[in-house]
Protein backbone atom coordinates (compact mmCIF):
# COMPACT_ATOMS: atom_id res chain seq x y z
CA UNK A 1 0.00 0.00 0.00
CA UNK A 2 2.86 2.33 0.85
CA UNK A 3 4.39 1.68 -2.56
CA UNK A 4 1.17 2.74 -4.33
CA UNK A 5 1.16 6.02 -2.42
CA UNK A 6 4.81 6.63 -3.33
CA UNK A 7 4.12 6.05 -7.03
CA UNK A 8 1.06 8.30 -6.88
CA UNK A 9 2.99 11.11 -5.18
CA UNK A 10 5.85 10.88 -7.68
CA UNK A 11 3.45 10.94 -10.63
CA UNK A 12 1.48 13.91 -9.28
CA UNK A 13 4.67 15.88 -8.59
CA UNK A 14 6.07 15.19 -12.05
CA UNK A 15 2.78 16.18 -13.70
CA UNK A 16 2.65 19.34 -11.64
CA UNK A 17 6.20 20.30 -12.62
CA UNK A 18 5.56 19.65 -16.30
CA UNK A 19 2.58 22.02 -16.29
CA UNK A 20 4.46 24.76 -14.41
CA UNK A 21 6.67 25.61 -17.39
CA UNK A 22 3.77 27.43 -19.10
CA UNK A 23 2.54 29.09 -15.94
CA UNK A 24 1.89 32.78 -15.45
CA UNK A 25 5.07 33.03 -13.40
CA UNK A 26 7.26 32.28 -16.41
CA UNK A 27 5.33 34.86 -18.45
CA UNK A 28 5.81 37.49 -15.74
CA UNK A 29 9.54 36.78 -15.58
CA UNK A 30 9.71 37.06 -19.39
CA UNK A 31 7.96 40.46 -19.24
CA UNK A 32 10.38 41.60 -16.53
CA UNK A 33 13.51 40.66 -18.46
CA UNK A 34 12.33 41.63 -21.98
CA UNK A 35 14.31 44.30 -23.83
CA UNK A 36 13.46 46.23 -27.00
CA UNK A 37 15.64 45.32 -29.96
CA UNK A 38 15.84 46.08 -33.69
CA UNK A 39 13.44 49.02 -34.08
CA UNK A 40 12.59 50.35 -37.54
CA UNK A 41 9.98 52.27 -39.54
CA UNK A 42 7.92 49.67 -41.40
CA UNK A 43 5.79 52.16 -43.37
CA UNK A 44 6.16 55.91 -43.70
CA UNK A 45 3.79 58.46 -45.14
CA UNK A 46 3.36 62.22 -44.87
CA UNK A 47 0.83 61.94 -42.02
CA UNK A 48 1.48 58.54 -40.41
CA UNK A 49 4.13 55.97 -39.64
CA UNK A 50 4.03 52.28 -38.75
CA UNK A 51 6.83 51.47 -36.31
CA UNK A 52 8.06 47.98 -35.51
CA UNK A 53 10.36 46.54 -32.89
CA UNK A 54 11.28 43.17 -31.46
CA UNK A 55 11.35 42.14 -27.81
CA UNK A 56 13.94 39.70 -26.50
CA UNK A 57 11.06 37.72 -24.88
CA UNK A 58 7.30 37.82 -25.51
CA UNK A 59 6.05 40.95 -23.71
CA UNK A 60 3.74 43.91 -24.09
CA UNK A 61 5.32 46.79 -25.96
CA UNK A 62 4.99 50.51 -25.37
CA UNK A 63 5.72 53.47 -27.65
CA UNK A 64 6.48 56.78 -25.92
CA UNK A 65 5.93 59.87 -28.11
CA UNK A 66 5.66 63.61 -27.63
CA UNK A 67 1.89 63.14 -27.97
CA UNK A 68 1.62 60.49 -25.26
CA UNK A 69 1.97 56.77 -24.65
CA UNK A 70 0.75 54.12 -27.10
CA UNK A 71 0.66 50.59 -25.62
CA UNK A 72 0.46 47.43 -27.70
CA UNK A 73 -2.56 45.25 -27.04
CA UNK A 74 -0.97 41.79 -26.72
CA UNK A 75 2.23 40.23 -25.48
CA UNK A 76 4.43 39.34 -28.43
CA UNK A 77 8.04 39.23 -29.57
CA UNK A 78 7.27 41.52 -32.55
CA UNK A 79 5.21 44.71 -32.32
CA UNK A 80 3.72 46.96 -35.01
CA UNK A 81 2.06 50.24 -33.99
CA UNK A 82 0.70 52.94 -36.26
CA UNK A 83 1.21 56.55 -35.25
CA UNK A 84 -1.36 58.76 -36.99
CA UNK A 85 -2.00 62.49 -37.35
CA UNK A 86 1.63 63.43 -37.97
CA UNK A 87 2.71 66.56 -39.83
CA UNK A 88 4.33 66.24 -43.23
CA UNK A 89 8.06 66.86 -43.60
CA UNK A 90 8.65 66.79 -39.82
CA UNK A 91 11.21 64.98 -37.66
CA UNK A 92 9.98 62.69 -34.89
CA UNK A 93 11.57 60.73 -32.07
CA UNK A 94 10.03 57.82 -30.15
CA UNK A 95 11.19 55.49 -27.42
CA UNK A 96 10.13 51.85 -27.69
CA UNK A 97 10.11 49.49 -24.70
CA UNK A 98 9.12 45.91 -23.85
CA UNK A 99 7.50 44.58 -20.68
CA UNK A 100 8.57 46.42 -17.55
CA UNK A 101 11.64 47.94 -19.23
CA UNK A 102 12.36 51.47 -18.02
CA UNK A 103 11.91 54.28 -20.54
CA UNK A 104 15.59 55.25 -20.31
CA UNK A 105 16.53 51.68 -21.31
CA UNK A 106 14.28 51.63 -24.41
CA UNK A 107 15.26 51.81 -28.07
CA UNK A 108 15.22 55.31 -29.53
CA UNK A 109 13.97 55.64 -33.09
CA UNK A 110 14.17 58.87 -35.08
CA UNK A 111 12.56 59.45 -38.47
CA UNK A 112 11.22 62.17 -40.74
CA UNK A 113 7.84 62.05 -42.43
CA UNK A 114 7.64 62.54 -46.19
CA UNK A 115 6.50 65.72 -47.86
CA UNK A 116 2.93 66.01 -48.99
CA UNK A 117 2.92 66.28 -52.76
CA UNK A 118 -0.17 67.37 -54.64
CA UNK A 119 -0.27 66.48 -58.29
CA UNK A 120 -2.28 68.82 -60.46
CA UNK A 121 -3.60 67.70 -63.78
CA UNK A 122 -3.16 70.34 -66.42
CA UNK A 123 -5.75 70.35 -69.12
CA UNK A 124 -5.12 71.93 -72.47
CA UNK A 125 -8.20 73.27 -74.17
CA UNK A 126 -8.33 73.34 -77.95
CA UNK A 127 -9.31 76.49 -79.79
PDB file of N, CA and C in Angstrom, residues 27-127:
ATOM      1  N   UNK A  27       5.678  33.727 -17.600  1.00  0.00           N
ATOM      2  CA  UNK A  27       5.328  34.860 -18.449  1.00  0.00           C
ATOM      3  C   UNK A  27       5.691  36.178 -17.776  1.00  0.00           C
ATOM      4  N   UNK A  28       5.466  36.267 -16.473  1.00  0.00           N
ATOM      5  CA  UNK A  28       5.811  37.486 -15.740  1.00  0.00           C
ATOM      6  C   UNK A  28       7.316  37.701 -15.770  1.00  0.00           C
ATOM      7  N   UNK A  29       8.089  36.640 -15.551  1.00  0.00           N
ATOM      8  CA  UNK A  29       9.537  36.778 -15.582  1.00  0.00           C
ATOM      9  C   UNK A  29      10.022  37.171 -16.962  1.00  0.00           C
ATOM     10  N   UNK A  30       9.361  36.667 -18.028  1.00  0.00           N
ATOM     11  CA  UNK A  30       9.706  37.063 -19.388  1.00  0.00           C
ATOM     12  C   UNK A  30       9.436  38.539 -19.621  1.00  0.00           C
ATOM     13  N   UNK A  31       8.301  39.033 -19.118  1.00  0.00           N
ATOM     14  CA  UNK A  31       7.961  40.457 -19.236  1.00  0.00           C
ATOM     15  C   UNK A  31       8.989  41.309 -18.497  1.00  0.00           C
ATOM     16  N   UNK A  32       9.432  40.832 -17.343  1.00  0.00           N
ATOM     17  CA  UNK A  32      10.383  41.599 -16.534  1.00  0.00           C
ATOM     18  C   UNK A  32      11.739  41.718 -17.211  1.00  0.00           C
ATOM     19  N   UNK A  33      12.170  40.655 -17.887  1.00  0.00           N
ATOM     20  CA  UNK A  33      13.508  40.661 -18.464  1.00  0.00           C
ATOM     21  C   UNK A  33      13.529  41.038 -19.945  1.00  0.00           C
ATOM     22  N   UNK A  34      12.380  41.310 -20.546  1.00  0.00           N
ATOM     23  CA  UNK A  34      12.326  41.628 -21.978  1.00  0.00           C
ATOM     24  C   UNK A  34      12.959  42.986 -22.266  1.00  0.00           C
ATOM     25  N   UNK A  35      13.653  43.071 -23.382  1.00  0.00           N
ATOM     26  CA  UNK A  35      14.313  44.304 -23.828  1.00  0.00           C
ATOM     27  C   UNK A  35      13.950  44.575 -25.277  1.00  0.00           C
ATOM     28  N   UNK A  36      13.768  45.839 -25.623  1.00  0.00           N
ATOM     29  CA  UNK A  36      13.461  46.226 -27.000  1.00  0.00           C
ATOM     30  C   UNK A  36      14.717  46.115 -27.852  1.00  0.00           C
ATOM     31  N   UNK A  37      14.538  45.529 -29.035  1.00  0.00           N
ATOM     32  CA  UNK A  37      15.641  45.324 -29.964  1.00  0.00           C
ATOM     33  C   UNK A  37      15.169  45.638 -31.385  1.00  0.00           C
ATOM     34  N   UNK A  38      16.063  45.967 -32.254  1.00  0.00           N
ATOM     35  CA  UNK A  38      15.840  46.083 -33.691  1.00  0.00           C
ATOM     36  C   UNK A  38      14.569  46.867 -34.037  1.00  0.00           C
ATOM     37  N   UNK A  39      14.573  48.149 -33.765  1.00  0.00           N
ATOM     38  CA  UNK A  39      13.440  49.020 -34.076  1.00  0.00           C
ATOM     39  C   UNK A  39      13.631  49.634 -35.461  1.00  0.00           C
ATOM     40  N   UNK A  40      12.529  49.742 -36.211  1.00  0.00           N
ATOM     41  CA  UNK A  40      12.592  50.347 -37.542  1.00  0.00           C
ATOM     42  C   UNK A  40      11.226  50.879 -37.950  1.00  0.00           C
ATOM     43  N   UNK A  41      11.225  51.738 -38.975  1.00  0.00           N
ATOM     44  CA  UNK A  41       9.985  52.267 -39.537  1.00  0.00           C
ATOM     45  C   UNK A  41       9.554  51.306 -40.635  1.00  0.00           C
ATOM     46  N   UNK A  42       8.408  50.654 -40.439  1.00  0.00           N
ATOM     47  CA  UNK A  42       7.922  49.667 -41.400  1.00  0.00           C
ATOM     48  C   UNK A  42       7.193  50.326 -42.569  1.00  0.00           C
ATOM     49  N   UNK A  43       6.526  51.448 -42.319  1.00  0.00           N
ATOM     50  CA  UNK A  43       5.795  52.161 -43.369  1.00  0.00           C
ATOM     51  C   UNK A  43       5.780  53.632 -42.990  1.00  0.00           C
ATOM     52  N   UNK A  44       6.066  54.481 -43.969  1.00  0.00           N
ATOM     53  CA  UNK A  44       6.160  55.912 -43.699  1.00  0.00           C
ATOM     54  C   UNK A  44       5.380  56.688 -44.735  1.00  0.00           C
ATOM     55  N   UNK A  45       4.546  57.578 -44.272  1.00  0.00           N
ATOM     56  CA  UNK A  45       3.785  58.461 -45.144  1.00  0.00           C
ATOM     57  C   UNK A  45       3.924  59.883 -44.647  1.00  0.00           C
ATOM     58  N   UNK A  46       3.267  60.829 -45.310  1.00  0.00           N
ATOM     59  CA  UNK A  46       3.363  62.225 -44.874  1.00  0.00           C
ATOM     60  C   UNK A  46       2.643  62.491 -43.551  1.00  0.00           C
ATOM     61  N   UNK A  47       1.618  61.682 -43.226  1.00  0.00           N
ATOM     62  CA  UNK A  47       0.829  61.942 -42.024  1.00  0.00           C
ATOM     63  C   UNK A  47       0.748  60.765 -41.056  1.00  0.00           C
ATOM     64  N   UNK A  48       1.504  59.690 -41.319  1.00  0.00           N
ATOM     65  CA  UNK A  48       1.481  58.543 -40.415  1.00  0.00           C
ATOM     66  C   UNK A  48       2.744  57.717 -40.587  1.00  0.00           C
ATOM     67  N   UNK A  49       2.986  56.869 -39.587  1.00  0.00           N
ATOM     68  CA  UNK A  49       4.135  55.966 -39.637  1.00  0.00           C
ATOM     69  C   UNK A  49       3.766  54.694 -38.886  1.00  0.00           C
ATOM     70  N   UNK A  50       4.176  53.551 -39.433  1.00  0.00           N
ATOM     71  CA  UNK A  50       4.031  52.278 -38.745  1.00  0.00           C
ATOM     72  C   UNK A  50       5.417  51.901 -38.241  1.00  0.00           C
ATOM     73  N   UNK A  51       5.546  51.786 -36.929  1.00  0.00           N
ATOM     74  CA  UNK A  51       6.830  51.469 -36.310  1.00  0.00           C
ATOM     75  C   UNK A  51       6.812  50.029 -35.838  1.00  0.00           C
ATOM     76  N   UNK A  52       7.945  49.373 -35.933  1.00  0.00           N
ATOM     77  CA  UNK A  52       8.057  47.984 -35.514  1.00  0.00           C
ATOM     78  C   UNK A  52       9.300  47.814 -34.654  1.00  0.00           C
ATOM     79  N   UNK A  53       9.198  46.898 -33.700  1.00  0.00           N
ATOM     80  CA  UNK A  53      10.355  46.539 -32.894  1.00  0.00           C
ATOM     81  C   UNK A  53      10.164  45.137 -32.343  1.00  0.00           C
ATOM     82  N   UNK A  54      11.276  44.514 -32.022  1.00  0.00           N
ATOM     83  CA  UNK A  54      11.281  43.167 -31.457  1.00  0.00           C
ATOM     84  C   UNK A  54      11.605  43.241 -29.981  1.00  0.00           C
ATOM     85  N   UNK A  55      11.032  42.312 -29.222  1.00  0.00           N
ATOM     86  CA  UNK A  55      11.346  42.140 -27.811  1.00  0.00           C
ATOM     87  C   UNK A  55      12.176  40.874 -27.657  1.00  0.00           C
ATOM     88  N   UNK A  56      13.101  40.869 -26.729  1.00  0.00           N
ATOM     89  CA  UNK A  56      13.945  39.698 -26.499  1.00  0.00           C
ATOM     90  C   UNK A  56      13.128  38.498 -26.006  1.00  0.00           C
ATOM     91  N   UNK A  57      11.996  38.753 -25.344  1.00  0.00           N
ATOM     92  CA  UNK A  57      11.063  37.718 -24.879  1.00  0.00           C
ATOM     93  C   UNK A  57       9.653  38.219 -25.186  1.00  0.00           C
ATOM     94  N   UNK A  58       8.672  37.343 -25.313  1.00  0.00           N
ATOM     95  CA  UNK A  58       7.298  37.824 -25.507  1.00  0.00           C
ATOM     96  C   UNK A  58       6.896  38.753 -24.356  1.00  0.00           C
ATOM     97  N   UNK A  59       6.428  39.946 -24.711  1.00  0.00           N
ATOM     98  CA  UNK A  59       6.053  40.947 -23.713  1.00  0.00           C
ATOM     99  C   UNK A  59       5.166  41.984 -24.373  1.00  0.00           C
ATOM    100  N   UNK A  60       4.502  42.791 -23.559  1.00  0.00           N
ATOM    101  CA  UNK A  60       3.735  43.912 -24.088  1.00  0.00           C
ATOM    102  C   UNK A  60       4.713  45.016 -24.438  1.00  0.00           C
ATOM    103  N   UNK A  61       4.445  45.699 -25.525  1.00  0.00           N
ATOM    104  CA  UNK A  61       5.316  46.787 -25.956  1.00  0.00           C
ATOM    105  C   UNK A  61       4.664  48.134 -25.703  1.00  0.00           C
ATOM    106  N   UNK A  62       5.485  49.153 -25.580  1.00  0.00           N
ATOM    107  CA  UNK A  62       4.993  50.510 -25.368  1.00  0.00           C
ATOM    108  C   UNK A  62       5.800  51.478 -26.219  1.00  0.00           C
ATOM    109  N   UNK A  63       5.088  52.424 -26.852  1.00  0.00           N
ATOM    110  CA  UNK A  63       5.725  53.469 -27.649  1.00  0.00           C
ATOM    111  C   UNK A  63       5.475  54.804 -26.951  1.00  0.00           C
ATOM    112  N   UNK A  64       6.558  55.475 -26.570  1.00  0.00           N
ATOM    113  CA  UNK A  64       6.481  56.782 -25.921  1.00  0.00           C
ATOM    114  C   UNK A  64       6.750  57.853 -26.962  1.00  0.00           C
ATOM    115  N   UNK A  65       5.801  58.793 -27.129  1.00  0.00           N
ATOM    116  CA  UNK A  65       5.928  59.867 -28.110  1.00  0.00           C
ATOM    117  C   UNK A  65       5.739  61.208 -27.420  1.00  0.00           C
ATOM    118  N   UNK A  66       5.936  62.278 -28.167  1.00  0.00           N
ATOM    119  CA  UNK A  66       5.658  63.612 -27.632  1.00  0.00           C
ATOM    120  C   UNK A  66       4.168  63.794 -27.367  1.00  0.00           C
ATOM    121  N   UNK A  67       3.340  63.029 -28.112  1.00  0.00           N
ATOM    122  CA  UNK A  67       1.889  63.141 -27.970  1.00  0.00           C
ATOM    123  C   UNK A  67       1.332  62.283 -26.835  1.00  0.00           C
ATOM    124  N   UNK A  68       2.112  61.351 -26.320  1.00  0.00           N
ATOM    125  CA  UNK A  68       1.621  60.489 -25.261  1.00  0.00           C
ATOM    126  C   UNK A  68       2.208  59.096 -25.346  1.00  0.00           C
ATOM    127  N   UNK A  69       1.512  58.152 -24.733  1.00  0.00           N
ATOM    128  CA  UNK A  69       1.970  56.769 -24.646  1.00  0.00           C
ATOM    129  C   UNK A  69       1.009  55.888 -25.430  1.00  0.00           C
ATOM    130  N   UNK A  70       1.558  55.058 -26.315  1.00  0.00           N
ATOM    131  CA  UNK A  70       0.752  54.116 -27.096  1.00  0.00           C
ATOM    132  C   UNK A  70       1.167  52.696 -26.717  1.00  0.00           C
ATOM    133  N   UNK A  71       0.316  51.970 -25.985  1.00  0.00           N
ATOM    134  CA  UNK A  71       0.663  50.589 -25.619  1.00  0.00           C
ATOM    135  C   UNK A  71       0.207  49.607 -26.694  1.00  0.00           C
ATOM    136  N   UNK A  72       0.923  48.503 -26.825  1.00  0.00           N
ATOM    137  CA  UNK A  72       0.459  47.429 -27.695  1.00  0.00           C
ATOM    138  C   UNK A  72      -0.577  46.613 -26.933  1.00  0.00           C
ATOM    139  N   UNK A  73      -1.442  45.933 -27.659  1.00  0.00           N
ATOM    140  CA  UNK A  73      -2.565  45.245 -27.038  1.00  0.00           C
ATOM    141  C   UNK A  73      -2.174  43.896 -26.445  1.00  0.00           C
ATOM    142  N   UNK A  74      -1.301  43.150 -27.145  1.00  0.00           N
ATOM    143  CA  UNK A  74      -0.972  41.793 -26.721  1.00  0.00           C
ATOM    144  C   UNK A  74       0.515  41.617 -26.467  1.00  0.00           C
ATOM    145  N   UNK A  75       0.830  40.619 -25.662  1.00  0.00           N
ATOM    146  CA  UNK A  75       2.226  40.234 -25.477  1.00  0.00           C
ATOM    147  C   UNK A  75       2.704  39.531 -26.730  1.00  0.00           C
ATOM    148  N   UNK A  76       3.884  39.917 -27.205  1.00  0.00           N
ATOM    149  CA  UNK A  76       4.427  39.342 -28.428  1.00  0.00           C
ATOM    150  C   UNK A  76       5.921  39.625 -28.481  1.00  0.00           C
ATOM    151  N   UNK A  77       6.629  38.913 -29.347  1.00  0.00           N
ATOM    152  CA  UNK A  77       8.045  39.228 -29.570  1.00  0.00           C
ATOM    153  C   UNK A  77       8.188  40.343 -30.593  1.00  0.00           C
ATOM    154  N   UNK A  78       7.221  40.488 -31.507  1.00  0.00           N
ATOM    155  CA  UNK A  78       7.266  41.521 -32.545  1.00  0.00           C
ATOM    156  C   UNK A  78       6.046  42.425 -32.420  1.00  0.00           C
ATOM    157  N   UNK A  79       6.288  43.725 -32.456  1.00  0.00           N
ATOM    158  CA  UNK A  79       5.208  44.707 -32.324  1.00  0.00           C
ATOM    159  C   UNK A  79       5.172  45.626 -33.536  1.00  0.00           C
ATOM    160  N   UNK A  80       3.962  45.975 -33.964  1.00  0.00           N
ATOM    161  CA  UNK A  80       3.722  46.964 -35.009  1.00  0.00           C
ATOM    162  C   UNK A  80       2.682  47.933 -34.470  1.00  0.00           C
ATOM    163  N   UNK A  81       3.014  49.216 -34.414  1.00  0.00           N
ATOM    164  CA  UNK A  81       2.059  50.235 -33.985  1.00  0.00           C
ATOM    165  C   UNK A  81       2.036  51.364 -35.005  1.00  0.00           C
ATOM    166  N   UNK A  82       0.833  51.826 -35.333  1.00  0.00           N
ATOM    167  CA  UNK A  82       0.699  52.942 -36.261  1.00  0.00           C
ATOM    168  C   UNK A  82       0.530  54.229 -35.474  1.00  0.00           C
ATOM    169  N   UNK A  83       1.297  55.232 -35.854  1.00  0.00           N
ATOM    170  CA  UNK A  83       1.211  56.554 -35.249  1.00  0.00           C
ATOM    171  C   UNK A  83       0.596  57.463 -36.301  1.00  0.00           C
ATOM    172  N   UNK A  84      -0.610  57.961 -36.030  1.00  0.00           N
ATOM    173  CA  UNK A  84      -1.364  58.762 -36.992  1.00  0.00           C
ATOM    174  C   UNK A  84      -1.308  60.239 -36.633  1.00  0.00           C
ATOM    175  N   UNK A  85      -1.845  61.040 -37.529  1.00  0.00           N
ATOM    176  CA  UNK A  85      -2.001  62.492 -37.350  1.00  0.00           C
ATOM    177  C   UNK A  85      -0.653  63.205 -37.203  1.00  0.00           C
ATOM    178  N   UNK A  86       0.320  62.776 -37.972  1.00  0.00           N
ATOM    179  CA  UNK A  86       1.627  63.431 -37.971  1.00  0.00           C
ATOM    180  C   UNK A  86       1.627  64.553 -39.000  1.00  0.00           C
ATOM    181  N   UNK A  87       2.560  65.471 -38.865  1.00  0.00           N
ATOM    182  CA  UNK A  87       2.712  66.561 -39.827  1.00  0.00           C
ATOM    183  C   UNK A  87       3.712  66.156 -40.899  1.00  0.00           C
ATOM    184  N   UNK A  88       3.441  66.566 -42.117  1.00  0.00           N
ATOM    185  CA  UNK A  88       4.326  66.241 -43.228  1.00  0.00           C
ATOM    186  C   UNK A  88       5.668  66.945 -43.079  1.00  0.00           C
ATOM    187  N   UNK A  89       6.723  66.296 -43.566  1.00  0.00           N
ATOM    188  CA  UNK A  89       8.064  66.857 -43.596  1.00  0.00           C
ATOM    189  C   UNK A  89       8.536  67.319 -42.203  1.00  0.00           C
ATOM    190  N   UNK A  90       8.322  66.459 -41.205  1.00  0.00           N
ATOM    191  CA  UNK A  90       8.649  66.787 -39.819  1.00  0.00           C
ATOM    192  C   UNK A  90       9.453  65.642 -39.205  1.00  0.00           C
ATOM    193  N   UNK A  91      10.411  65.987 -38.356  1.00  0.00           N
ATOM    194  CA  UNK A  91      11.210  64.976 -37.662  1.00  0.00           C
ATOM    195  C   UNK A  91      10.516  64.551 -36.378  1.00  0.00           C
ATOM    196  N   UNK A  92      10.579  63.252 -36.096  1.00  0.00           N
ATOM    197  CA  UNK A  92       9.975  62.691 -34.889  1.00  0.00           C
ATOM    198  C   UNK A  92      10.964  61.771 -34.195  1.00  0.00           C
ATOM    199  N   UNK A  93      10.739  61.611 -32.887  1.00  0.00           N
ATOM    200  CA  UNK A  93      11.571  60.727 -32.070  1.00  0.00           C
ATOM    201  C   UNK A  93      10.661  59.968 -31.116  1.00  0.00           C
ATOM    202  N   UNK A  94      10.825  58.651 -31.060  1.00  0.00           N
ATOM    203  CA  UNK A  94      10.033  57.819 -30.154  1.00  0.00           C
ATOM    204  C   UNK A  94      10.967  56.931 -29.353  1.00  0.00           C
ATOM    205  N   UNK A  95      10.465  56.461 -28.222  1.00  0.00           N
ATOM    206  CA  UNK A  95      11.190  55.489 -27.415  1.00  0.00           C
ATOM    207  C   UNK A  95      10.298  54.254 -27.321  1.00  0.00           C
ATOM    208  N   UNK A  96      10.857  53.108 -27.651  1.00  0.00           N
ATOM    209  CA  UNK A  96      10.126  51.847 -27.685  1.00  0.00           C
ATOM    210  C   UNK A  96      10.641  50.937 -26.580  1.00  0.00           C
ATOM    211  N   UNK A  97       9.723  50.363 -25.798  1.00  0.00           N
ATOM    212  CA  UNK A  97      10.110  49.487 -24.697  1.00  0.00           C
ATOM    213  C   UNK A  97       9.322  48.182 -24.744  1.00  0.00           C
ATOM    214  N   UNK A  98       9.780  47.216 -23.969  1.00  0.00           N
ATOM    215  CA  UNK A  98       9.119  45.912 -23.846  1.00  0.00           C
ATOM    216  C   UNK A  98       8.931  45.578 -22.373  1.00  0.00           C
ATOM    217  N   UNK A  99       7.765  45.027 -22.045  1.00  0.00           N
ATOM    218  CA  UNK A  99       7.504  44.584 -20.683  1.00  0.00           C
ATOM    219  C   UNK A  99       7.652  45.699 -19.670  1.00  0.00           C
ATOM    220  N   UNK A 100       8.387  45.429 -18.609  1.00  0.00           N
ATOM    221  CA  UNK A 100       8.571  46.420 -17.547  1.00  0.00           C
ATOM    222  C   UNK A 100       9.881  47.206 -17.713  1.00  0.00           C
ATOM    223  N   UNK A 101      10.401  47.217 -18.935  1.00  0.00           N
ATOM    224  CA  UNK A 101      11.639  47.939 -19.225  1.00  0.00           C
ATOM    225  C   UNK A 101      11.446  49.436 -18.947  1.00  0.00           C
ATOM    226  N   UNK A 102      12.426  50.045 -18.318  1.00  0.00           N
ATOM    227  CA  UNK A 102      12.363  51.473 -18.023  1.00  0.00           C
ATOM    228  C   UNK A 102      12.503  52.271 -19.311  1.00  0.00           C
ATOM    229  N   UNK A 103      11.899  53.455 -19.332  1.00  0.00           N
ATOM    230  CA  UNK A 103      11.906  54.281 -20.536  1.00  0.00           C
ATOM    231  C   UNK A 103      13.335  54.654 -20.949  1.00  0.00           C
ATOM    232  N   UNK A 104      14.210  54.877 -19.976  1.00  0.00           N
ATOM    233  CA  UNK A 104      15.588  55.250 -20.306  1.00  0.00           C
ATOM    234  C   UNK A 104      16.390  54.077 -20.860  1.00  0.00           C
ATOM    235  N   UNK A 105      15.867  52.856 -20.760  1.00  0.00           N
ATOM    236  CA  UNK A 105      16.533  51.676 -21.314  1.00  0.00           C
ATOM    237  C   UNK A 105      15.973  51.277 -22.677  1.00  0.00           C
ATOM    238  N   UNK A 106      14.948  51.978 -23.158  1.00  0.00           N
ATOM    239  CA  UNK A 106      14.278  51.627 -24.407  1.00  0.00           C
ATOM    240  C   UNK A 106      15.102  51.968 -25.639  1.00  0.00           C
ATOM    241  N   UNK A 107      14.617  51.505 -26.784  1.00  0.00           N
ATOM    242  CA  UNK A 107      15.256  51.806 -28.069  1.00  0.00           C
ATOM    243  C   UNK A 107      14.713  53.128 -28.596  1.00  0.00           C
ATOM    244  N   UNK A 108      15.610  54.013 -28.983  1.00  0.00           N
ATOM    245  CA  UNK A 108      15.219  55.312 -29.531  1.00  0.00           C
ATOM    246  C   UNK A 108      15.197  55.197 -31.048  1.00  0.00           C
ATOM    247  N   UNK A 109      14.117  55.675 -31.646  1.00  0.00           N
ATOM    248  CA  UNK A 109      13.970  55.641 -33.094  1.00  0.00           C
ATOM    249  C   UNK A 109      13.624  57.043 -33.569  1.00  0.00           C
ATOM    250  N   UNK A 110      14.416  57.553 -34.512  1.00  0.00           N
ATOM    251  CA  UNK A 110      14.168  58.873 -35.084  1.00  0.00           C
ATOM    252  C   UNK A 110      13.881  58.721 -36.567  1.00  0.00           C
ATOM    253  N   UNK A 111      12.913  59.508 -37.055  1.00  0.00           N
ATOM    254  CA  UNK A 111      12.563  59.454 -38.472  1.00  0.00           C
ATOM    255  C   UNK A 111      11.944  60.779 -38.883  1.00  0.00           C
ATOM    256  N   UNK A 112      11.812  60.958 -40.181  1.00  0.00           N
ATOM    257  CA  UNK A 112      11.221  62.170 -40.745  1.00  0.00           C
ATOM    258  C   UNK A 112      10.114  61.758 -41.704  1.00  0.00           C
ATOM    259  N   UNK A 113       8.944  62.357 -41.537  1.00  0.00           N
ATOM    260  CA  UNK A 113       7.835  62.052 -42.434  1.00  0.00           C
ATOM    261  C   UNK A 113       8.123  62.639 -43.816  1.00  0.00           C
ATOM    262  N   UNK A 114       7.476  62.063 -44.811  1.00  0.00           N
ATOM    263  CA  UNK A 114       7.643  62.536 -46.188  1.00  0.00           C
ATOM    264  C   UNK A 114       6.898  63.840 -46.411  1.00  0.00           C
ATOM    265  N   UNK A 115       7.201  64.471 -47.530  1.00  0.00           N
ATOM    266  CA  UNK A 115       6.503  65.715 -47.857  1.00  0.00           C
ATOM    267  C   UNK A 115       5.201  65.377 -48.574  1.00  0.00           C
ATOM    268  N   UNK A 116       4.229  66.190 -48.364  1.00  0.00           N
ATOM    269  CA  UNK A 116       2.931  66.005 -48.987  1.00  0.00           C
ATOM    270  C   UNK A 116       2.986  66.630 -50.376  1.00  0.00           C
ATOM    271  N   UNK A 117       2.849  65.808 -51.379  1.00  0.00           N
ATOM    272  CA  UNK A 117       2.924  66.280 -52.761  1.00  0.00           C
ATOM    273  C   UNK A 117       1.536  66.224 -53.370  1.00  0.00           C
ATOM    274  N   UNK A 118       1.121  67.318 -53.961  1.00  0.00           N
ATOM    275  CA  UNK A 118      -0.170  67.371 -54.635  1.00  0.00           C
ATOM    276  C   UNK A 118       0.096  67.445 -56.129  1.00  0.00           C
ATOM    277  N   UNK A 119      -0.433  66.498 -56.838  1.00  0.00           N
ATOM    278  CA  UNK A 119      -0.273  66.482 -58.288  1.00  0.00           C
ATOM    279  C   UNK A 119      -1.479  67.153 -58.923  1.00  0.00           C
ATOM    280  N   UNK A 120      -1.205  68.123 -59.762  1.00  0.00           N
ATOM    281  CA  UNK A 120      -2.277  68.823 -60.455  1.00  0.00           C
ATOM    282  C   UNK A 120      -2.293  68.371 -61.902  1.00  0.00           C
ATOM    283  N   UNK A 121      -3.461  68.102 -62.397  1.00  0.00           N
ATOM    284  CA  UNK A 121      -3.603  67.703 -63.785  1.00  0.00           C
ATOM    285  C   UNK A 121      -3.853  68.958 -64.604  1.00  0.00           C
ATOM    286  N   UNK A 122      -3.026  69.161 -65.571  1.00  0.00           N
ATOM    287  CA  UNK A 122      -3.164  70.343 -66.419  1.00  0.00           C
ATOM    288  C   UNK A 122      -3.894  69.936 -67.677  1.00  0.00           C
ATOM    289  N   UNK A 123      -4.978  70.631 -67.936  1.00  0.00           N
ATOM    290  CA  UNK A 123      -5.749  70.352 -69.121  1.00  0.00           C
ATOM    291  C   UNK A 123      -5.480  71.423 -70.172  1.00  0.00           C
ATOM    292  N   UNK A 124      -5.331  70.993 -71.364  1.00  0.00           N
ATOM    293  CA  UNK A 124      -5.123  71.932 -72.469  1.00  0.00           C
ATOM    294  C   UNK A 124      -6.388  71.932 -73.282  1.00  0.00           C
ATOM    295  N   UNK A 125      -6.952  73.127 -73.403  1.00  0.00           N
ATOM    296  CA  UNK A 125      -8.198  73.268 -74.173  1.00  0.00           C
ATOM    297  C   UNK A 125      -7.867  73.651 -75.599  1.00  0.00           C
ATOM    298  N   UNK A 126      -8.529  73.019 -76.522  1.00  0.00           N
ATOM    299  CA  UNK A 126      -8.334  73.342 -77.952  1.00  0.00           C
ATOM    300  C   UNK A 126      -9.077  74.605 -78.319  1.00  0.00           C
ATOM    301  N   UNK A 127      -8.674  75.245 -79.400  1.00  0.00           N
ATOM    302  CA  UNK A 127      -9.315  76.487 -79.788  1.00  0.00           C
ATOM    303  C   UNK A 127     -10.437  76.270 -80.733  1.00  0.00           C
TER     304      UNK A 127
END
